[in-house]
Amino acid sequence: MKYTVITGSSSGIGYETALAFASRNKNVILVARREAQLKALKNEILNMNADLDVVIRTADLSESEQVHDLYESLKEYEIETWINNAGFGNSAPVAEQAVKKIEKMLRVNVEALTTLSTLYTHDYSGKEGTQLINVSSDLGYRIVPNAVSFAATKFYVSAFTEGLAQELRDLDSPMKVKLLAPAMTETEFVKTARELDEFSYSDNVQKYHTAKEMAHFMLELYDSEKTVGKVNSESYEFELMDPIFPYTSKRTAK
């Protein structure tokens, strides 16, 4: 049996991505902090297809030890696809941002993603049919006021993932590495970033996608031979493309 791991699957893009992969008869491993939401998602998947295996793992990815424990706990499973979706944002000028929150954001958005990507690459880069998909952001390619630190974490995710994809290509690795870069998406993101109790996208945002739409884009990326699946910040069209950042291949370097 093969499995798809999805971190941050208790809500938003992760939740809908789990449903999307389950709709393709993929066994899934659901990872998040909130066990109740994971159990609700598991029930929803099993109501859709009782033959699937749905595994729950609760983990706080801002804790380095839990990141390693999570990966070790999945050694018994054959993981066909690993999706690093977990992450959160911050909305404040750097001079006013809460240091503790930023430190936690760095651990989740950068450290945990890098650790899990590295561990998965160690074990699966030589296996045909495997994929690693990391979720970045439109702000992984541009910077806006009040989101400088968040954008910086996503610039890292974009550069790391694009670089890893091309590095493995140089090594003729069969594993595919891809990057999904959403723009504004209707999730809990804004509430967390701005520390709000409620937020209405329809009342406050001119253009956005639903989490279900982004999960559909995730499947498009999964099916494609392209490395980057990015929402155009102007048109809001979803575009599949080759890596954006410059990379000097060992095959062409002098």
XYZ file of N, CA and C in Angstrom:
762
model
N 0.838 -1.197 0.000
C 0.000 0.000 0.000
C 0.873 1.246 0.000
N 0.459 2.237 -0.776
C 1.189 3.491 -0.863
C 0.349 4.615 -0.280
N 1.044 5.650 0.229
C 0.363 6.712 0.958
C 0.809 8.095 0.479
N -0.096 9.063 0.674
C 0.212 10.474 0.469
C 0.156 11.162 1.820
N 1.250 11.805 2.211
C 1.303 12.564 3.469
C 0.963 14.020 3.182
N 0.104 14.596 4.014
C -0.257 16.009 3.862
C -0.153 16.675 5.231
N 0.817 17.565 5.389
C 0.915 18.300 6.651
C -0.030 19.498 6.603
N -0.436 19.950 7.784
C -1.373 21.071 7.844
C -2.720 20.720 7.244
N -3.181 19.497 7.492
C -4.395 19.023 6.817
C -5.667 19.177 7.643
N -5.599 19.917 8.746
C -6.804 20.072 9.571
C -7.756 21.136 9.032
N -7.306 21.953 8.063
C -8.175 22.993 7.511
C -7.595 23.488 6.187
N -8.355 24.325 5.513
C -7.867 25.049 4.345
C -7.384 24.173 3.202
N -6.278 24.579 2.596
C -5.749 23.883 1.423
C -5.390 22.440 1.757
N -4.811 22.203 2.937
C -4.449 20.852 3.327
C -5.649 19.929 3.445
N -6.719 20.439 4.037
C -7.957 19.669 4.204
C -8.523 19.267 2.843
N -8.629 20.253 1.942
C -9.195 19.994 0.627
C -8.272 19.138 -0.226
N -6.970 19.282 -0.036
C -6.017 18.451 -0.771
C -6.160 16.985 -0.367
N -6.368 16.748 0.920
C -6.583 15.371 1.378
C -7.815 14.766 0.711
N -8.885 15.533 0.623
C -10.094 15.050 -0.045
C -9.837 14.811 -1.530
N -9.056 15.708 -2.151
C -8.781 15.578 -3.581
C -7.975 14.316 -3.877
N -6.942 14.038 -3.068
C -6.147 12.834 -3.292
C -6.953 11.581 -2.947
N -7.780 11.662 -1.926
C -8.637 10.518 -1.586
C -9.628 10.233 -2.716
N -10.072 11.270 -3.415
C -10.997 11.069 -4.536
C -10.337 10.296 -5.667
N -9.008 10.227 -5.643
C -8.254 9.435 -6.616
C -7.824 8.087 -6.031
N -8.484 7.705 -4.971
C -8.238 6.420 -4.321
C -6.830 6.318 -3.736
N -6.320 7.445 -3.250
C -5.023 7.464 -2.597
C -5.210 7.320 -1.080
N -4.483 6.389 -0.476
C -4.441 6.326 0.980
C -3.715 7.563 1.490
N -4.181 8.130 2.581
C -3.606 9.395 3.039
C -3.178 9.321 4.505
N -2.133 10.086 4.799
C -1.683 10.280 6.174
C -1.865 11.753 6.495
N -2.731 12.044 7.457
C -3.135 13.402 7.791
C -2.334 13.899 8.989
N -1.692 15.057 8.833
C -0.828 15.591 9.890
C -1.259 17.008 10.239
N -1.457 17.261 11.528
C -1.764 18.612 12.018
C -1.745 18.572 13.544
N -1.926 19.741 14.152
C -1.961 19.807 15.615
C -3.323 19.411 16.166
N -4.389 19.726 15.417
C -5.750 19.607 15.955
C -6.367 18.250 15.621
N -6.393 17.393 16.620
C -6.845 16.016 16.407
C -8.320 15.935 16.036
N -9.152 16.763 16.641
C -10.590 16.696 16.363
C -10.879 16.959 14.887
N -10.209 17.961 14.315
C -10.413 18.261 12.896
C -9.899 17.140 12.007
N -8.793 16.511 12.411
C -8.264 15.387 11.639
C -9.231 14.208 11.668
N -9.827 13.966 12.802
C -10.802 12.866 12.904
C -12.026 13.141 12.049
N -12.467 14.392 12.014
C -13.611 14.758 11.173
C -13.274 14.548 9.698
N -12.049 14.925 9.302
C -11.623 14.721 7.926
C -11.528 13.235 7.596
N -10.996 12.459 8.525
C -10.912 11.013 8.312
C -12.296 10.420 8.071
N -13.275 10.829 8.870
C -14.636 10.320 8.694
C -15.209 10.724 7.344
N -14.922 11.950 6.933
C -15.418 12.428 5.637
C -14.819 11.603 4.496
N -13.543 11.294 4.606
C -12.884 10.496 3.566
C -13.440 9.077 3.537
N -13.599 8.485 4.705
C -14.089 7.101 4.761
C -15.547 7.003 4.330
N -16.322 8.055 4.552
C -17.699 8.074 4.036
C -17.704 8.130 2.515
N -16.666 8.716 1.968
C -16.521 8.817 0.517
C -16.023 7.495 -0.068
N -15.080 6.844 0.645
C -14.516 5.585 0.179
C -14.007 4.798 1.380
N -14.787 3.828 1.813
C -14.458 3.067 3.019
C -13.269 2.132 2.822
N -12.838 1.946 1.583
C -11.723 1.038 1.313
C -10.356 1.695 1.514
N -10.354 3.001 1.678
C -9.077 3.696 1.843
C -8.557 3.557 3.266
N -7.234 3.627 3.393
C -6.627 3.678 4.716
C -6.300 5.140 5.018
N -6.791 5.627 6.142
C -6.576 7.020 6.550
C -5.875 7.006 7.900
N -4.660 7.516 7.924
C -3.830 7.515 9.127
C -3.747 8.939 9.668
N -3.888 9.087 10.989
C -3.807 10.393 11.636
C -2.523 10.483 12.448
N -1.841 11.616 12.315
C -0.681 11.911 13.153
C -0.809 13.356 13.657
N -0.860 13.523 14.973
C -0.875 14.875 15.536
C 0.565 15.293 15.829
N 0.901 16.493 15.403
C 2.265 16.989 15.615
C 2.266 18.504 15.536
N 3.046 19.127 16.397
C 3.284 20.565 16.351
C 4.621 20.767 15.654
N 4.579 21.210 14.401
C 5.793 21.299 13.601
C 6.675 22.487 13.971
N 6.243 23.265 14.956
C 7.127 24.318 15.475
C 8.090 23.760 16.517
N 7.932 22.485 16.860
C 8.809 21.808 17.801
C 9.694 20.828 17.038
N 10.990 21.097 16.984
C 11.915 20.298 16.164
C 11.853 18.810 16.493
N 11.766 18.488 17.774
C 11.733 17.080 18.176
C 10.503 16.376 17.615
N 9.357 17.096 17.598
C 8.141 16.496 17.062
C 8.230 16.283 15.558
N 8.970 17.143 14.868
C 9.167 16.975 13.426
C 9.883 15.651 13.161
N 10.957 15.410 13.875
C 11.709 14.159 13.700
C 10.883 12.955 14.154
N 10.159 13.100 15.249
C 9.314 11.996 15.739
C 8.230 11.647 14.718
N 7.667 12.680 14.087
C 6.648 12.442 13.067
C 7.214 11.583 11.951
N 8.361 11.976 11.424
C 8.915 11.225 10.301
C 9.251 9.790 10.713
N 9.835 9.632 11.885
C 10.184 8.283 12.352
C 8.943 7.415 12.502
N 7.830 8.032 12.917
C 6.597 7.264 13.136
C 5.979 6.766 11.827
N 6.467 7.272 10.699
C 5.901 6.891 9.402
C 6.813 5.949 8.620
N 7.859 5.467 9.260
C 8.822 4.605 8.577
C 8.183 3.306 8.064
N 7.120 2.848 8.699
C 6.493 1.583 8.300
C 5.657 1.721 7.036
N 5.378 2.963 6.617
C 4.529 3.189 5.451
C 5.368 3.489 4.214
N 4.881 3.051 3.062
C 5.511 3.430 1.801
C 4.865 4.724 1.326
N 5.632 5.783 1.296
C 5.082 7.114 1.021
C 5.361 7.486 -0.435
N 4.304 7.521 -1.200
C 4.396 7.830 -2.621
C 4.556 9.336 -2.860
N 3.850 10.124 -2.049
C 3.875 11.579 -2.204
C 3.922 12.230 -0.830
N 4.786 13.223 -0.684
C 4.845 13.993 0.568
C 4.529 15.447 0.241
N 3.510 15.991 0.889
C 3.100 17.374 0.649
C 3.318 18.187 1.916
N 4.278 19.105 1.863
C 4.519 20.020 2.983
C 3.640 21.257 2.804
N 2.465 21.200 3.409
C 1.504 22.290 3.295
C 1.464 23.161 4.549
N 1.851 22.627 5.695
C 1.744 23.361 6.962
C 2.535 24.654 6.914
N 1.941 25.703 7.449
C 2.608 26.998 7.517
C 1.621 28.043 7.979
N 2.134 29.184 8.381
C 1.239 30.284 8.735
C 1.949 31.604 8.509
N 1.173 32.695 8.553
C 1.714 34.002 8.212
C 1.675 34.988 9.356
N 2.147 36.183 9.054
C 2.157 37.273 10.025
C 1.909 38.572 9.273
N 1.111 39.447 9.861
C 0.811 40.729 9.234
C 1.164 41.852 10.198
N 2.340 42.438 9.998
C 2.804 43.554 10.830
C 4.117 44.061 10.267
N 4.399 45.344 10.427
C 5.727 45.842 10.060
C 6.781 45.141 10.923
N 7.954 44.969 10.378
C 9.021 44.290 11.118
C 9.276 44.980 12.455
N 9.209 46.299 12.489
C 9.479 47.042 13.722
C 8.441 46.789 14.806
N 7.288 46.221 14.407
C 6.208 45.993 15.370
C 5.855 44.519 15.549
N 6.473 43.637 14.786
C 6.055 42.236 14.845
C 6.491 41.568 16.150
N 5.688 40.594 16.564
C 5.965 39.858 17.799
C 7.071 38.836 17.547
N 8.158 38.958 18.269
C 9.334 38.122 18.013
C 9.015 36.640 18.200
N 8.295 36.285 19.251
C 7.990 34.874 19.514
C 7.186 34.262 18.372
N 6.233 35.035 17.832
C 5.432 34.528 16.721
C 6.298 34.333 15.483
N 7.207 35.272 15.229
C 8.079 35.166 14.066
C 9.006 33.957 14.199
N 9.525 33.737 15.398
C 10.389 32.572 15.614
C 9.633 31.275 15.330
N 8.383 31.216 15.778
C 7.567 30.025 15.528
C 7.288 29.866 14.037
N 7.009 30.991 13.364
C 6.762 30.943 11.922
C 7.983 30.431 11.170
N 9.156 30.869 11.568
C 10.386 30.388 10.935
C 10.561 28.886 11.130
N 10.246 28.409 12.327
C 10.404 26.974 12.597
C 9.440 26.139 11.753
N 8.209 26.617 11.580
C 7.233 25.852 10.799
C 7.478 26.010 9.302
N 7.545 27.266 8.839
C 7.615 27.529 7.397
C 8.942 27.117 6.780
N 10.027 27.240 7.548
C 11.358 26.995 6.996
C 11.986 25.722 7.552
N 12.149 25.662 8.873
C 12.896 24.547 9.466
C 12.196 23.215 9.277
N 10.916 23.134 9.643
C 10.196 21.860 9.540
C 10.103 21.411 8.088
N 9.796 22.338 7.194
C 9.686 21.993 5.776
C 11.018 21.468 5.246
N 12.107 22.111 5.619
C 13.426 21.674 5.146
C 13.787 20.307 5.717
N 13.525 20.118 7.002
C 13.840 18.838 7.639
C 13.055 17.699 7.000
N 11.744 17.877 6.840
C 10.910 16.820 6.273
C 11.240 16.576 4.804
N 11.525 17.644 4.065
C 11.929 17.483 2.663
C 13.225 16.693 2.568
N 14.170 16.999 3.454
C 15.467 16.331 3.432
C 15.345 14.856 3.803
N 14.591 14.581 4.856
C 14.412 13.191 5.270
C 13.718 12.376 4.180
N 12.688 12.960 3.561
C 11.971 12.254 2.493
C 12.886 12.042 1.287
N 13.685 13.050 0.960
C 14.614 12.930 -0.168
C 15.659 11.851 0.107
N 16.170 11.807 1.341
C 17.128 10.751 1.703
C 16.567 9.363 1.382
N 15.297 9.154 1.736
C 14.708 7.818 1.653
C 14.087 7.490 0.301
N 13.642 8.504 -0.443
C 12.806 8.222 -1.610
C 13.308 8.807 -2.932
N 14.432 9.520 -2.933
C 14.860 10.169 -4.179
C 15.194 9.159 -5.287
N 15.469 7.934 -4.905
C 15.790 6.920 -5.906
C 14.601 6.076 -6.337
N 13.405 6.419 -5.860
C 12.228 5.572 -6.134
C 11.332 6.196 -7.203
N 11.049 5.422 -8.220
C 10.204 5.860 -9.320
C 8.787 6.154 -8.822
N 8.181 7.210 -9.368
C 6.795 7.513 -9.064
C 6.572 8.345 -7.820
N 7.649 8.752 -7.144
C 7.488 9.536 -5.919
C 7.536 11.037 -6.226
N 6.846 11.804 -5.372
C 6.828 13.254 -5.527
C 6.900 13.925 -4.156
N 7.625 15.032 -4.128
C 7.627 15.940 -2.987
C 7.038 17.258 -3.478
N 5.984 17.731 -2.825
C 5.361 19.001 -3.200
C 5.379 19.917 -1.985
N 6.026 21.065 -2.125
C 6.056 22.061 -1.056
C 5.150 23.230 -1.414
N 4.441 23.735 -0.418
C 3.533 24.859 -0.644
C 4.233 26.145 -0.240
N 4.433 27.007 -1.210
C 5.003 28.330 -0.977
C 3.871 29.354 -1.027
N 4.051 30.408 -1.794
C 3.065 31.478 -1.888
C 3.435 32.374 -3.058
N 2.449 33.099 -3.554
C 2.734 34.199 -4.479
C 3.752 35.145 -3.845
N 3.700 35.277 -2.508
C 4.666 36.115 -1.801
C 6.006 35.412 -1.603
N 6.174 34.289 -2.248
C 7.490 33.679 -2.345
C 8.238 34.191 -3.555
N 7.619 35.139 -4.257
C 8.232 35.731 -5.447
C 8.098 37.253 -5.485
N 7.433 37.834 -4.510
C 7.330 39.292 -4.417
C 7.101 39.668 -2.955
N 7.421 40.902 -2.610
C 7.332 41.353 -1.221
C 6.326 42.494 -1.129
N 5.500 42.466 -0.094
C 4.521 43.529 0.134
C 4.666 44.052 1.559
N 4.206 45.279 1.829
C 4.294 45.827 3.189
C 3.544 44.958 4.196
N 4.017 44.954 5.420
C 3.402 44.231 6.542
C 3.493 42.705 6.421
N 4.220 42.227 5.409
C 4.381 40.779 5.267
C 5.816 40.441 4.877
N 6.752 41.290 5.271
C 8.144 41.106 4.870
C 8.704 39.787 5.411
N 8.472 39.511 6.672
C 9.020 38.283 7.270
C 8.358 37.043 6.684
N 7.045 37.089 6.525
C 6.350 35.951 5.921
C 6.844 35.714 4.502
N 6.920 36.787 3.701
C 7.398 36.649 2.324
C 8.799 36.058 2.299
N 9.649 36.481 3.230
C 11.010 35.955 3.275
C 11.025 34.445 3.515
N 10.130 33.964 4.375
C 10.069 32.510 4.593
C 9.650 31.795 3.321
N 8.750 32.405 2.570
C 8.273 31.766 1.349
C 9.259 31.916 0.186
N 10.051 32.989 0.175
C 11.153 33.071 -0.784
C 12.085 31.886 -0.545
N 12.345 31.584 0.716
C 13.195 30.443 1.041
C 12.570 29.154 0.509
N 11.280 28.947 0.773
C 10.612 27.728 0.318
C 10.698 27.601 -1.199
N 10.455 28.702 -1.895
C 10.505 28.670 -3.362
C 11.907 28.342 -3.856
N 12.918 29.028 -3.304
C 14.298 28.812 -3.748
C 14.779 27.404 -3.401
N 14.489 26.963 -2.190
C 14.908 25.625 -1.754
C 14.270 24.553 -2.626
N 12.974 24.680 -2.878
C 12.253 23.644 -3.623
C 12.659 23.631 -5.092
N 12.740 24.814 -5.701
C 13.189 24.866 -7.094
C 14.612 24.314 -7.216
N 15.470 24.689 -6.273
C 16.851 24.202 -6.311
C 16.941 22.707 -6.144
N 16.164 22.158 -5.204
C 16.166 20.710 -4.995
C 15.659 19.986 -6.235
N 14.615 20.523 -6.860
C 14.071 19.896 -8.070
C 15.141 19.791 -9.153
N 15.909 20.864 -9.328
C 16.922 20.873 -10.385
C 18.161 20.066 -9.996
N 18.479 20.064 -8.718
C 19.596 19.253 -8.236
C 19.332 17.773 -8.485
N 18.098 17.324 -8.181
C 17.759 15.921 -8.398
C 17.715 15.585 -9.885
N 17.313 16.570 -10.702
C 17.337 16.367 -12.146
C 18.771 16.134 -12.622
N 19.701 16.931 -12.100
C 21.121 16.762 -12.436
C 21.616 15.365 -12.082
N 21.049 14.810 -11.012
C 21.473 13.488 -10.535
C 20.679 12.351 -11.168
N 19.787 12.715 -12.121
C 18.930 11.724 -12.790
C 18.053 10.962 -11.797
N 17.647 11.662 -10.740
C 16.754 11.041 -9.756
C 15.354 10.915 -10.336
N 14.682 9.782 -10.096
C 13.316 9.626 -10.596
C 12.272 10.400 -9.785
N 12.624 10.819 -8.586
C 11.664 11.552 -7.757
C 11.453 12.956 -8.305
N 10.195 13.404 -8.329
C 9.861 14.741 -8.792
C 9.662 15.661 -7.589
N 10.191 16.870 -7.679
C 10.010 17.876 -6.637
C 9.295 19.069 -7.255
N 8.220 19.517 -6.601
C 7.378 20.561 -7.175
C 6.977 21.588 -6.125
N 6.532 22.731 -6.615
C 6.181 23.851 -5.744
C 4.823 24.411 -6.129
N 3.937 24.531 -5.154
C 2.650 25.196 -5.354
C 2.708 26.570 -4.704
N 2.361 27.613 -5.468
C 2.428 28.985 -4.960
C 1.059 29.653 -5.080
N 0.224 29.515 -4.064
C -1.094 30.161 -4.083
C -0.973 31.670 -3.901
N -1.985 32.396 -4.343
C -2.162 33.791 -3.948
C -3.242 33.787 -2.858
N -3.984 34.874 -2.712
C -4.998 34.934 -1.651
C -5.984 33.778 -1.798
N -6.125 33.023 -0.710
C -6.990 31.840 -0.710
C -7.863 31.866 0.537
N -9.113 31.479 0.376
C -10.073 31.520 1.483
C -9.788 30.377 2.471
N -9.000 30.693 3.484
C -8.626 29.732 4.527
C -8.589 30.477 5.865
N -7.974 29.867 6.870
C -7.790 30.531 8.161
C -6.561 31.439 8.171
N -5.889 31.559 7.027
C -4.606 32.253 6.959
C -4.692 33.690 7.474
N -5.647 34.470 6.973
C -5.723 35.886 7.352
C -6.033 36.029 8.840
N -6.925 35.191 9.352
C -7.251 35.256 10.788
C -6.011 35.020 11.638
N -5.207 34.045 11.247
C -3.990 33.757 12.003
C -2.960 34.865 11.856
N -2.781 35.344 10.628
C -1.771 36.365 10.370
C -2.097 37.670 11.096
N -3.372 38.031 11.088
C -3.784 39.305 11.688
C -4.335 39.140 13.095
N -4.403 37.880 13.563
C -4.901 37.557 14.898
C -6.322 38.095 15.090
N -7.207 37.695 14.157
C -8.609 38.091 14.173
C -9.481 36.904 14.567
N -10.633 37.200 15.137
C -11.592 36.137 15.454
C -12.340 35.689 14.208
N -12.662 36.643 13.328
C -13.386 36.339 12.101
C -12.846 37.200 10.972
N -12.970 36.698 9.735
C -12.581 37.480 8.566
C -13.395 36.997 7.377
N -14.039 37.937 6.672
C -14.849 37.612 5.500
C -14.070 37.948 4.236
N -13.759 36.925 3.451
C -13.054 37.163 2.193
C -13.940 37.911 1.201
N -15.204 37.523 1.112
C -16.098 38.155 0.136
C -16.298 39.641 0.417
N -16.213 40.039 1.689
C -16.409 41.448 2.050
C -15.120 42.271 1.952
N -13.973 41.620 2.007
C -12.717 42.353 2.142
C -11.686 42.111 1.043
N -11.869 41.087 0.237
C -10.859 40.727 -0.756
C -11.480 40.736 -2.148
N -10.826 41.441 -3.057
C -11.366 41.567 -4.409
C -11.231 40.272 -5.200
N -10.057 39.636 -5.103
C -9.805 38.396 -5.823
C -9.251 37.356 -4.864
N -9.761 36.149 -4.954
C -9.227 35.048 -4.154
C -9.737 33.733 -4.721
N -9.075 32.659 -4.332
C -9.541 31.315 -4.667
C -10.062 30.642 -3.402
N -10.913 29.658 -3.589
C -11.313 28.830 -2.453
C -10.242 27.762 -2.233
N -10.253 27.189 -1.041
C -9.301 26.110 -0.748
C -9.532 24.922 -1.677
N -10.787 24.681 -2.031
C -11.094 23.573 -2.946
C -10.498 23.830 -4.328
N -10.547 25.071 -4.792
C -9.926 25.408 -6.071
C -8.416 25.179 -6.022
N -7.793 25.572 -4.893
C -6.355 25.379 -4.780
C -6.000 23.894 -4.747
N -6.849 23.081 -4.135
C -6.602 21.634 -4.129
C -6.684 21.076 -5.549
N -7.593 21.622 -6.344
C -7.678 21.221 -7.753
C -6.392 21.607 -8.482
N -5.864 22.803 -8.199
C -4.595 23.229 -8.802
C -3.452 22.312 -8.349
N -3.519 21.876 -7.104
C -2.509 20.943 -6.588
C -2.488 19.666 -7.435
N -3.671 19.157 -7.770
C -3.734 17.954 -8.600
C -3.207 18.224 -10.005
N -3.488 19.411 -10.540
C -2.944 19.766 -11.853
C -1.417 19.743 -11.825
N -0.848 20.299 -10.768
C 0.604 20.290 -10.612
C 1.118 18.865 -10.465
N 0.449 18.085 -9.661
C 0.825 16.688 -9.433
C 0.866 15.914 -10.750
N -0.088 16.170 -11.624
C -0.183 15.448 -12.893
C 0.804 15.950 -13.949
N 1.341 17.146 -13.756
C 2.139 17.784 -14.802
C 3.609 17.390 -14.725
N 4.347 17.764 -15.756
C 5.793 17.592 -15.775
C 6.508 18.877 -15.369
N 5.763 19.916 -15.028
C 6.330 21.201 -14.644
C 6.724 21.191 -13.168
N 7.591 22.115 -12.794
C 8.078 22.194 -11.415
C 7.245 23.131 -10.564
N 6.773 24.224 -11.139
C 6.082 25.267 -10.380
C 4.632 25.400 -10.843
N 3.731 25.434 -9.884
C 2.333 25.769 -10.148
C 2.025 27.034 -9.375
N 1.816 28.135 -10.093
C 1.755 29.447 -9.455
C 0.505 30.209 -9.881
N -0.123 30.857 -8.916
C -1.239 31.746 -9.222
C -0.673 33.104 -9.622
N -1.069 33.576 -10.794
C -0.641 34.892 -11.272
C -1.274 35.969 -10.399
N -0.451 36.830 -9.797
C -0.961 37.811 -8.839
C -1.816 38.891 -9.489
N -1.743 39.034 -10.809
C -2.560 40.019 -11.509
C -3.871 39.414 -12.012
N -3.756 38.352 -12.795
C -4.942 37.749 -13.410
C -5.636 36.720 -12.529
N -4.909 36.188 -11.565
C -5.356 35.098 -10.703
C -5.580 33.794 -11.471
N -5.000 33.710 -12.658
C -4.986 32.457 -13.397
C -3.913 31.550 -12.810
N -4.153 30.240 -12.850
C -3.169 29.282 -12.374
C -2.263 28.899 -13.529
N -0.952 28.977 -13.326
C 0.011 28.743 -14.387
C 1.012 27.674 -13.975
N 1.251 26.723 -14.854
C 2.272 25.705 -14.655
C 3.514 26.134 -15.417
N 4.671 26.077 -14.764
C 5.870 26.607 -15.395
C 7.129 25.892 -14.916
N 8.198 26.182 -15.613
C 9.515 25.694 -15.218
C 10.030 26.545 -14.049
N 11.123 26.118 -13.403
C 11.671 26.909 -12.297
C 11.923 28.361 -12.699
N 11.722 29.257 -11.733
C 11.816 30.692 -11.976
C 13.189 31.231 -11.585
N 13.720 30.806 -10.456
C 15.010 31.294 -9.997
C 16.134 30.726 -10.860
N 17.187 31.513 -11.110
C 18.316 30.998 -11.902
C 19.037 29.870 -11.174
N 19.481 28.911 -11.950
C 20.181 27.751 -11.388
C 21.265 27.341 -12.371
N 22.472 27.137 -11.880
C 23.571 26.692 -12.728
C 23.713 25.179 -12.596
N 23.319 24.482 -13.626
C 23.402 23.023 -13.616
C 24.852 22.580 -13.635
N 25.134 21.488 -12.953
C 26.496 20.944 -12.967
C 26.869 20.470 -14.367
N 25.824 20.245 -15.197
C 26.083 19.782 -16.558
C 26.520 20.915 -17.474
N 26.173 22.163 -17.083
C 26.523 23.299 -17.926
C 27.579 24.198 -17.267
N 27.802 23.996 -15.943
C 28.778 24.833 -15.242
C 30.184 24.530 -15.740
N 30.980 25.566 -15.826
C 32.359 25.399 -16.256
C 33.271 25.268 -15.053
